[in-house]
Coordinates of C-alpha atoms in Angstrom, one line a residue:
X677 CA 88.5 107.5 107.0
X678 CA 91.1 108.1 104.1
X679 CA 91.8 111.7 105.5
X680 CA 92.0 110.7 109.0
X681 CA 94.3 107.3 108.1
X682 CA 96.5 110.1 106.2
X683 CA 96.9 112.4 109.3
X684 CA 98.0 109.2 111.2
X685 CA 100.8 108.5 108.6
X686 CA 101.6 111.8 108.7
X687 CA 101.0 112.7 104.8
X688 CA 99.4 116.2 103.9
X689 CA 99.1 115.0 99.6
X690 CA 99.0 111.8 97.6
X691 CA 101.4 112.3 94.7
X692 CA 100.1 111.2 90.8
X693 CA 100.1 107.2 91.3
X694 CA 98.0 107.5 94.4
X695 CA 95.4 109.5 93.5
X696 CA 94.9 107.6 90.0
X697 CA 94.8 104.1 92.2
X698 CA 92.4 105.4 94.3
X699 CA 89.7 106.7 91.7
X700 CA 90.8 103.5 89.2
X701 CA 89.7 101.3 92.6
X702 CA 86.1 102.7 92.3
X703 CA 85.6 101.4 88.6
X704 CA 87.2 98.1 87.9
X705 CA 90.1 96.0 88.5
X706 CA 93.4 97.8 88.7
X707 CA 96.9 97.0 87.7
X708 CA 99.8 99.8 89.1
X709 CA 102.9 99.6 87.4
X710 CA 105.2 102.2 89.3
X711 CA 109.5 101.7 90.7
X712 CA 109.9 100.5 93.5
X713 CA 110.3 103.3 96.6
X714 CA 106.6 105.0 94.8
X715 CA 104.3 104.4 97.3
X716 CA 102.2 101.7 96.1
X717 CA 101.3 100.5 99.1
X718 CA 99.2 103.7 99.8
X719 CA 97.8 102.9 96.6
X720 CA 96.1 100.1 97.4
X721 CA 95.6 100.0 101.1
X722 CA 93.6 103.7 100.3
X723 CA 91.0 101.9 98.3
X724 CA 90.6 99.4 100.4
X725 CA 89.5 101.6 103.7
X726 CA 86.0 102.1 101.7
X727 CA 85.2 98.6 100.9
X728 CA 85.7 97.3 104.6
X729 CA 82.6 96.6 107.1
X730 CA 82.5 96.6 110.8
X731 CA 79.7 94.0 110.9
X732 CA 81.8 91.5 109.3
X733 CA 83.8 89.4 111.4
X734 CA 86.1 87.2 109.0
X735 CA 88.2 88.1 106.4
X736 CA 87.7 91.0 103.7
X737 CA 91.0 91.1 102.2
X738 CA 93.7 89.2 101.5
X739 CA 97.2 91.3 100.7
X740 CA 99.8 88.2 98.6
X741 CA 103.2 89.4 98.6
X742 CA 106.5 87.8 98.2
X743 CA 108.5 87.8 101.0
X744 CA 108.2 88.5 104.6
X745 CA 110.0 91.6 104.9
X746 CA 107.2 93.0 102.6
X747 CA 104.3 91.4 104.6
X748 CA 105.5 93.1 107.7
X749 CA 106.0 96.3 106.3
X750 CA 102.7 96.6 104.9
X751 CA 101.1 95.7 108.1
X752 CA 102.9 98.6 110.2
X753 CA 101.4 100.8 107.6
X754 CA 98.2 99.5 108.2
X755 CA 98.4 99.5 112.0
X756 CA 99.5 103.2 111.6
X757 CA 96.5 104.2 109.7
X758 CA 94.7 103.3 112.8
X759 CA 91.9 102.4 111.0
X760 CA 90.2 100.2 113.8
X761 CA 90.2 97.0 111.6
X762 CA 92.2 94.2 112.8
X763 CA 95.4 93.1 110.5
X764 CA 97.9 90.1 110.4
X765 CA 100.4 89.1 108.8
X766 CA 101.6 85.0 107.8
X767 CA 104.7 83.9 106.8
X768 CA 107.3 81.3 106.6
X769 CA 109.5 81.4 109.4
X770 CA 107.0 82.5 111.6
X771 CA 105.7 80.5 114.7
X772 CA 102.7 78.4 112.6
X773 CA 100.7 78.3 116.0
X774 CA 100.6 81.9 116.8
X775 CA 99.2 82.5 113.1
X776 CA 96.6 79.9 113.7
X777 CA 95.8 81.5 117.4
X778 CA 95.7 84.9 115.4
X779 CA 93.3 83.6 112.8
X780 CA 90.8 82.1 115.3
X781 CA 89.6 86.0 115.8
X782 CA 90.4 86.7 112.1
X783 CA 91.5 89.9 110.8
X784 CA 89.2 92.0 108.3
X785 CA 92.4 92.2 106.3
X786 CA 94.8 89.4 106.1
X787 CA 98.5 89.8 104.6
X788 CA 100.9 86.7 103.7
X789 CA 103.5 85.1 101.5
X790 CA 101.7 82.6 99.2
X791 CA 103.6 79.2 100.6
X792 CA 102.2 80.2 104.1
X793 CA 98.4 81.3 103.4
X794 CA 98.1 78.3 101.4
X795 CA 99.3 76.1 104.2
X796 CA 96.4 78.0 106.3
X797 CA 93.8 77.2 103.7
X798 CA 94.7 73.9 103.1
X799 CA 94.1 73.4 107.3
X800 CA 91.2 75.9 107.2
X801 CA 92.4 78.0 109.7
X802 CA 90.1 80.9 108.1
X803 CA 87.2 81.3 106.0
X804 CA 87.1 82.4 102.5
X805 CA 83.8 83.3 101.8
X806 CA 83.9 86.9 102.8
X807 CA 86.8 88.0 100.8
X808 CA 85.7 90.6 98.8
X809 CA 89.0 92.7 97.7
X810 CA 92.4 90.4 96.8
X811 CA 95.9 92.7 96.1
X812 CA 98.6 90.7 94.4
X813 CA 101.4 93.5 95.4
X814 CA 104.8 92.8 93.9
X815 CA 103.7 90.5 91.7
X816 CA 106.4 90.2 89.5
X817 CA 109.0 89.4 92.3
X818 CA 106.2 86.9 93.2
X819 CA 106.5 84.4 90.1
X820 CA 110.3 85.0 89.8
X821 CA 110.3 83.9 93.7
X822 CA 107.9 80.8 92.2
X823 CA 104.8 81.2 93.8
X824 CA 102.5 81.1 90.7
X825 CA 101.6 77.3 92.0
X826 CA 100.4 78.3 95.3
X827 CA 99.0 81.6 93.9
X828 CA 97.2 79.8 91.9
X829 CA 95.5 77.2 94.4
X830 CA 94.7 79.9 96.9
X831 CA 92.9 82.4 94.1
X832 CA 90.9 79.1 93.3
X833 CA 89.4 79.2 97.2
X834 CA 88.0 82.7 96.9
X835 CA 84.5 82.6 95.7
X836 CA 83.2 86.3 96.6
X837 CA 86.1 88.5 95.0
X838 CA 84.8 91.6 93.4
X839 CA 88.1 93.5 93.4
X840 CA 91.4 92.6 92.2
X841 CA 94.1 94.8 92.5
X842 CA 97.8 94.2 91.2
X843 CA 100.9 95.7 91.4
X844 CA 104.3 95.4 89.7
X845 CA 107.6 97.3 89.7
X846 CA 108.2 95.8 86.0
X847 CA 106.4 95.4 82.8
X848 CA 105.0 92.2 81.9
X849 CA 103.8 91.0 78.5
X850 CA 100.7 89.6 80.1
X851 CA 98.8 89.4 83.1
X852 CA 98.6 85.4 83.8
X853 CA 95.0 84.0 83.6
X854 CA 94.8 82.5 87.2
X855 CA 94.8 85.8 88.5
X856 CA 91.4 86.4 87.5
X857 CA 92.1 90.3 86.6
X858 CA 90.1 90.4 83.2
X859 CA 89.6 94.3 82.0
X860 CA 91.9 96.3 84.6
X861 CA 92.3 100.2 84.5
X862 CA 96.2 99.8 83.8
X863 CA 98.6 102.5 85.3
X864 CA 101.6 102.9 84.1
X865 CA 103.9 105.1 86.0
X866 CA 107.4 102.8 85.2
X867 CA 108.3 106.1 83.0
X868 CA 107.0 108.9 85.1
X869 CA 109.3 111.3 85.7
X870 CA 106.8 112.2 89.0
X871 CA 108.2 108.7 90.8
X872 CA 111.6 108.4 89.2
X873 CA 113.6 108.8 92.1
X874 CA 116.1 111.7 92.1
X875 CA 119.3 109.6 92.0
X876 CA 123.1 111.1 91.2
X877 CA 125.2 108.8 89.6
X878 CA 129.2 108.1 90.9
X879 CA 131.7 106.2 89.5
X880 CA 134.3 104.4 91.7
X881 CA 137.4 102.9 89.9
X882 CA 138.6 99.7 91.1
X883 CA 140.3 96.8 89.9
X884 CA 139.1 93.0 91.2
X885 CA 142.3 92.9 94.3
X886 CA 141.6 96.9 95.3
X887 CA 137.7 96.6 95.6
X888 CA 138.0 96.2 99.0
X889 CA 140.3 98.9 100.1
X890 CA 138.2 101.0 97.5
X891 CA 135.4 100.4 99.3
X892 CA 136.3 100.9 102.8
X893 CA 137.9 104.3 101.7
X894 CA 134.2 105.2 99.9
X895 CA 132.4 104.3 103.2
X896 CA 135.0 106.5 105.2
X897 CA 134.1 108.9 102.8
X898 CA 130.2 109.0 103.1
X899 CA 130.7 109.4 106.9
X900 CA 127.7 108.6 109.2
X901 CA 125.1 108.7 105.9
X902 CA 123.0 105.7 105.6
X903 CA 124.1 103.4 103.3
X904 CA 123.1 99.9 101.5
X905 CA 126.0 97.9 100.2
X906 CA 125.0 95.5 97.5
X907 CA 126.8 92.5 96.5
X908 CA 125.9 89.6 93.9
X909 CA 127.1 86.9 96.2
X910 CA 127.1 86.1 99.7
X911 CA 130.9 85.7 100.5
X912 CA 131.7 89.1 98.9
X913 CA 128.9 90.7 101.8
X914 CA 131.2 88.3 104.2
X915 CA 134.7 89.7 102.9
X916 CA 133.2 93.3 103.5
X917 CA 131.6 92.6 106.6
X918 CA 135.4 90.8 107.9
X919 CA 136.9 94.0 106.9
X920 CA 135.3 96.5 108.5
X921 CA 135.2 94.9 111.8
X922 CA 138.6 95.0 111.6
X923 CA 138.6 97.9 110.7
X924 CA 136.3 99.4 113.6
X925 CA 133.2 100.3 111.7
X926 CA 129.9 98.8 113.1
X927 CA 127.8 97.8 110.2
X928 CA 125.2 95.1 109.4
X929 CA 125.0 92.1 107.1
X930 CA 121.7 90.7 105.2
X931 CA 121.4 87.7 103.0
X932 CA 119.3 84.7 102.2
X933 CA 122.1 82.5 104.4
X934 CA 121.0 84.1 107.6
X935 CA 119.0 82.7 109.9
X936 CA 115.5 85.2 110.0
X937 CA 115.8 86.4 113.3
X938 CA 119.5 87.8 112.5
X939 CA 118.2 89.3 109.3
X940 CA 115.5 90.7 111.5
X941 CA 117.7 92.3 113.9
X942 CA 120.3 93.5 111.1
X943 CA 117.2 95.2 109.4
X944 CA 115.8 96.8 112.7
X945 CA 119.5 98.1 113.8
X946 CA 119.6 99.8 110.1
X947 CA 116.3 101.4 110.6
X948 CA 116.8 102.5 114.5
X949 CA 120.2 104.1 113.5
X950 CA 121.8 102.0 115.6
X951 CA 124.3 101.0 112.1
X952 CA 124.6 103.3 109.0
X953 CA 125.9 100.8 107.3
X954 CA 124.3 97.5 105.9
X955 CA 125.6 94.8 103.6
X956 CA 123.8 92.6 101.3
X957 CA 122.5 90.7 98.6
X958 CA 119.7 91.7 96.2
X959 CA 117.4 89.8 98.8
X960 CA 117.0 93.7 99.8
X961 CA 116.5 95.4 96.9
X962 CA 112.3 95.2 96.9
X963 CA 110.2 95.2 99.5
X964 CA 111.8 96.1 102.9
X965 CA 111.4 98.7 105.3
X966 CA 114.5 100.7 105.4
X967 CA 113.3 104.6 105.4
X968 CA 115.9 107.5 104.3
X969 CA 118.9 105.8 102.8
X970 CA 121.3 108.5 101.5
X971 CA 123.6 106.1 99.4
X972 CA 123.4 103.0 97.3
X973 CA 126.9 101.3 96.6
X974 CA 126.9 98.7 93.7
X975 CA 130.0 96.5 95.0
X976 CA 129.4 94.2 92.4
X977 CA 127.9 95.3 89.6
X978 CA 124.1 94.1 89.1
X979 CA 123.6 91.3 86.3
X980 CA 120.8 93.9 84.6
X981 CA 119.4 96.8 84.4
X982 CA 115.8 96.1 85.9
X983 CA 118.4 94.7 89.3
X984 CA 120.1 98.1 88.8
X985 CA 116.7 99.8 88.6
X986 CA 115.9 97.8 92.0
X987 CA 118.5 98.4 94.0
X988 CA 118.6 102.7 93.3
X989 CA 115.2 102.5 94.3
X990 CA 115.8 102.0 97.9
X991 CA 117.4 105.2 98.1
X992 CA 115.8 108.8 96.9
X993 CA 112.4 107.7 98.3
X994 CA 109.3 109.9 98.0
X995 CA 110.4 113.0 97.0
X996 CA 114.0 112.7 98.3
X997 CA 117.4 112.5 97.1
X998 CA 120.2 110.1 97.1
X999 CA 123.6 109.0 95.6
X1000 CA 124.2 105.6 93.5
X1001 CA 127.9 104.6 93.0
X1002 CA 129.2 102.0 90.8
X1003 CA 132.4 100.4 92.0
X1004 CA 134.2 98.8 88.3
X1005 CA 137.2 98.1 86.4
X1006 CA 138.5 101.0 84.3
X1007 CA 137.3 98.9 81.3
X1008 CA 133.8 97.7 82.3
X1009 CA 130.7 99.4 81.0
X1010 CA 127.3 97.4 81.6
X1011 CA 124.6 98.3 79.1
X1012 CA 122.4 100.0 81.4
X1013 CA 124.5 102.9 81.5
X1014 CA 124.6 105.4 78.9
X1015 CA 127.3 106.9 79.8
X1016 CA 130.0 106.4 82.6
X1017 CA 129.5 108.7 85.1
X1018 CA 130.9 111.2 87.0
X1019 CA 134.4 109.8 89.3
X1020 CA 134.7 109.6 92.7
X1021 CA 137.6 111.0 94.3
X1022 CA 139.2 108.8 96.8
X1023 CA 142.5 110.3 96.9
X1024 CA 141.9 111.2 100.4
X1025 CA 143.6 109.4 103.5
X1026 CA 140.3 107.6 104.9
X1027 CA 138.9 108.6 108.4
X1028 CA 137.1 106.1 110.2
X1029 CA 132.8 107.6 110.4
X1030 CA 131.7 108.5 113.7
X1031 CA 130.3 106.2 115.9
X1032 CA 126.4 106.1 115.5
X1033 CA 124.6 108.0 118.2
X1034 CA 122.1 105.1 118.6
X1035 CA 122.5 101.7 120.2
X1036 CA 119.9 99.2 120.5
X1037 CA 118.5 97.7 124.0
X1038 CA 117.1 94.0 124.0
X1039 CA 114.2 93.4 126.2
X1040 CA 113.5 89.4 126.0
X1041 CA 109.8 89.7 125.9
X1042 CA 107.7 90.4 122.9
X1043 CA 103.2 90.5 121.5
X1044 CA 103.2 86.9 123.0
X1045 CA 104.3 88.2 126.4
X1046 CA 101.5 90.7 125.9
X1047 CA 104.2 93.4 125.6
X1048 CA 103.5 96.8 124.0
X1049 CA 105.3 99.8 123.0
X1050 CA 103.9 101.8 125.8
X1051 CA 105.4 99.4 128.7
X1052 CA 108.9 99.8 127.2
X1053 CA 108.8 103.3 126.7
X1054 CA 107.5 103.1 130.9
X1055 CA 110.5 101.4 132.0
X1056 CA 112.9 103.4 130.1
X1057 CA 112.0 106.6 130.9
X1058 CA 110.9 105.8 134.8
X1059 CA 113.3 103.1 135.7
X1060 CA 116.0 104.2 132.6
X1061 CA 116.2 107.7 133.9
X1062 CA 115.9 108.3 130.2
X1063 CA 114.0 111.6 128.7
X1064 CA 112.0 111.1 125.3
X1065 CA 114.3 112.6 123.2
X1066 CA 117.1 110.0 124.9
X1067 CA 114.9 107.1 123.3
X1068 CA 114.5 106.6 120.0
X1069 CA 112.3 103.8 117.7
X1070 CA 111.0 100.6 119.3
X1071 CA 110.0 97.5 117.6
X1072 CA 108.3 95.2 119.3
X1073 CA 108.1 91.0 117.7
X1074 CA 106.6 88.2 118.8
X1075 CA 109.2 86.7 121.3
X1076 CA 111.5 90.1 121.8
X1077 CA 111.6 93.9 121.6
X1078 CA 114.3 96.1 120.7
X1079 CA 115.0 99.9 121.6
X1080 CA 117.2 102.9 120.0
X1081 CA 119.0 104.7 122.9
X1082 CA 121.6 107.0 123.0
X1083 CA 124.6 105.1 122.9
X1084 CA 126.5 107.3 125.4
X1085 CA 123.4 106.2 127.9
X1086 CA 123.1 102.8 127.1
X1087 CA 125.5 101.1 129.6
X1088 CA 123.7 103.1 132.3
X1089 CA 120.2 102.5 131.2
X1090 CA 120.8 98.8 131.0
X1091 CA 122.2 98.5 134.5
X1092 CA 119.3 100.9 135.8
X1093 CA 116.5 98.3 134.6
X1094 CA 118.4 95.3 135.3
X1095 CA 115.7 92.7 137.5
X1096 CA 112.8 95.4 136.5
X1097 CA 109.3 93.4 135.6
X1098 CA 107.5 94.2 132.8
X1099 CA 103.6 93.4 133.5
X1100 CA 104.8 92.2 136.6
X1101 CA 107.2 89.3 135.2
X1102 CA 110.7 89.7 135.7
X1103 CA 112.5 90.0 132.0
X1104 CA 116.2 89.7 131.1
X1105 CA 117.2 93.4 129.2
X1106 CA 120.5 93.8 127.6
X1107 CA 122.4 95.7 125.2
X1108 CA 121.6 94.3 121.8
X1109 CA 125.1 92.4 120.3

C-alpha cells in the first residue's frame, strides 16, 4: 500500500527523515524533530497505512494539530494517497453539524484541532475505543497556541493506544507527561543539512517612512515569482495591501483578523496562481498549504530566530530553492544573523509584474451540494468551451468551489455557463472577487 500511496503523490524516494520514521514506527513510540517544509507529514501518515484494518468500522487514528489550515492539508494528502480508508477533518470554524453527520459513518482516521475534537468527545459523536495509533503533529505550535488543556482531556479518553507518534519543528526540553510517549526512538533532523532548505539570503535597506516604497519596488522586482510577505502586525499587512491596489498589483492578504472563509479564499487564490503575491502575519508561517514559493520577504523583521527559521521554511521546500530578504534600517542587526547579507539593488525604476495568467471561477455549490471535482471540470470544459490545459486547480469546500482558468478566458467561460445545472440544480457561477 506504501508504494502504491507514493505513486499516487507522485514521489519516486523518501528522503532521510522519512525513511527513519517509517522503520522507528515499527519499534516504539516515535518523536520527529525536523524544519518545517521537511515532509513530516509523509512521515507519519506512511506508518500509519500498515496499522489500518478494513474490518474496523470506527476510528483507528486520531491526527491533533494546531490549526485548521494544517488539518486540511493533511487530509488532501491522505485523500491523495488513495488509500481507500475514509478521512475527516474537525475544526473550529467549521459547520459543527456537518462534522457530527460525518462522524455518524466515522472515518478510520480522524484529523482535528484539539478545541474541536474535544467538543466531539465531550457530545460523543465518536467512539474511542478503537484508536489504536494517536500523532501529535506540530506539537510545539500546539502548546504555544494553548491547547495542552484540551490535549490533555482528549488523550485521557483513549484507552487502546499502542502508538504515539509526535512531531515538532523545535526542540523541547521535555516531552510533557500527558502525552503518554514514555521511551520514544527520537529523530532529530533540526540540524540536518539533508532538510535544511536551500535558502539565499538578501538584504534590503530601508528606513521606517521608505519601507513601503522599498517594498513595492522589491515586489516589482521579483516579477510574477510567488511570494509570501510577512509582517509582525496586522495594520502593516493592511498598509501593504492599500498600496499595491493602488498601485495595480493583485495580491492577497492573510491574518488572524479575517473572517475564515476570506483567509480561505486568499490561501486558495495563492495556491491556484490566481495571485503571486500574499501578505501576512506569522499566522502563516507553519502549517499551510502553499506549494512552490520562490521568495520570503521579512517586512518586519521577526522577534526571533526560531520565527525567522519559520517563516524561510515556507519557501525552498523539498529539494528546492528559494530567496529570503530582510527589509531593515542600515543600523539594525537581529542576532540570528551572523552576518548581514548580501544587498539588494533597487536602484532600478520599478515595473509593475505581469498580470497572473490564472483567475479563479466561483461555483456556489460545494461536498454538501454533493459536488465533486469531476462535475466542475464537466461544465467547464463542455459548457466552458474550455480545453484541459485552459483549466487549472480546483478546490472544492463544503458550501463552494473554486476554479483556476486562464484569465484571458474567464469573462467568456463565466458567461458560457451562466444558468447551467450542476447535478441538475441550477447554481450561481461567477468570477471570484
Amino acid at each position: 500500500m506504501i508504494k502504491q500511496s507514493l505513486q499516487n503523490l507522485k514521489i519516486t524516494a523518501l528522503n532521510a527523515m522519512q525513511e527513519a520514521a517509517l522503520a522507528a514506527a515499527k519499534k516504539s513510540d516515535v518523536i520527529v524533530l525536523s524544519p518545517t517544509g521537511s515532509g513530516k507529514t509523509l512521515g507519519f501518515l506512511l506508518p500509519l497505512l500498515g496499522n489500518l484494518q478494513n474490518d474496523i468500522a470506527t476510528v483507528q487514528a486520531l491526527i491533533l494539530v494546531p490549526s485548521r489550515e494544517l488539518a486540511l492539508q493533511i487530509e488532501q494528502v491522505f485523500k491523495t494517497m488513495s488509500t481507500g480508508f475514509k478521512v475527516n477533518c474537525c475544526y473550529g470554524g467549521h459547520d459543527v453539524k456537518t462534522e457530527r453527520n460525518n462522524l455518524s459513518h466515522p472515518p478510520a482516521v480522524l484529523i482535528g484541532t484539539p478545541g474541536r475534537i474535544a467538543h466531539h468527545l465531550r457530545r460523543e459523536s465518536f467512539s474511542t475505543h478503537t484508536i489504536h495509533t494517536l500523532i501529535l503533529d506540530e506539537f510545539d505550535k500546539a502548546l504555544e497556541f494553548g491547547f495542552q488543556e484540551d490535549m490533555t482531556y482528549i488523550i485521557k479518553q483513549l484507552p487502546a493506544i499502542k502508538k504515539r507518534m509526535l512531531t515538532s519543528a523545535t526542540k523541547m526540553d521535555d516531552i510533557p507527561s500527558f502525552t503518554g510517549i514514555t521511551k520514544p526512538i527520537t529523530l532529530d533532523y533540526l540540524t540536518n543539512a539533508a532538510t535544511t532548505p536551500d535558502i539565499r539570503q538578501m538584504a534590503v535597506i530601508a528606513e521606517g517612512e521608505d519601507k513601503l516604497e522599498a517594498v513595492f519596488a522589491l515586489l516589482c522586482k521579483v516579477g510574477s515569482d510567488s511570494t509570501l510577505v510577512f509582517c509582525n502586525h496586522r495594520d502593516a499587512v493592511d498598509r501593504i495591501s492599500d498600496l499595491l491596489w493602488d498601485m495595480g498589483i493583485p495580491h492577497g492578504i492573510f491574518h488572524g483578523g479575517m473572517e475564515q472563509d476570506d483567509r480561505e479564499r486568499a490561501l486558495l487564490k495563492f495556491r491556484n496562481g490566481s495571485h503571486k503575491i500574499l501578505i501576512t502575519t506569522d499566522l502563516a508561517s507553519r502549517g499551510l498549504d502553499i506549494p512552490e514559493i520562490q521568495n520570503i520577504v521579512h517586512y518586519q523583521l521577526p522577534h526571533n530566530e526560531e520565527a525567522f527559521l519559520h517563516r524561510n521554511g515556507r519557501t525552498a521546500r523539498m529539494h528546492a530553492k528559494g530567496t529570503s530578504y530582510l527589509m531593515m534600517a542600515s543600523d539594525e542587526k537581529p542576532s540570528y544573523l551572523k552576518e548581514i547579507p548580501e544587498m539588494e539593488d533597487l536602484s532600478a525604476e520599478p515595473v509593475l509584474p505581469k498580470l497572473s495568467p490564472w483567475a479563479t471561477v466561483y461555483i456556489a455549490a460545494g461536498k454538501k451540494d454533493k459536488i465533486n471535482k469531476v462535475d466542475i471540470v464537466g461544465l467547464l470544459l463542455k459548457k466552458g468551451e474550455l480545453t484541459r490545459d485552459e483549466l487549472g486547480l480546483i478546490e472544492v469546500l463544503d458550501n463552494s468551489s473554486y476554479a483556476a482558468v486562464k484569465r484571458d478566458l474567464i469573462e467568456r467561460t463565466v458567461q458560457l455557463v451562466r444558468g447551467e445545472k450542476i447535478k441538475n440544480k441550477k447554481i450561481k457561477i461567477e468570477i471570484s472577487r
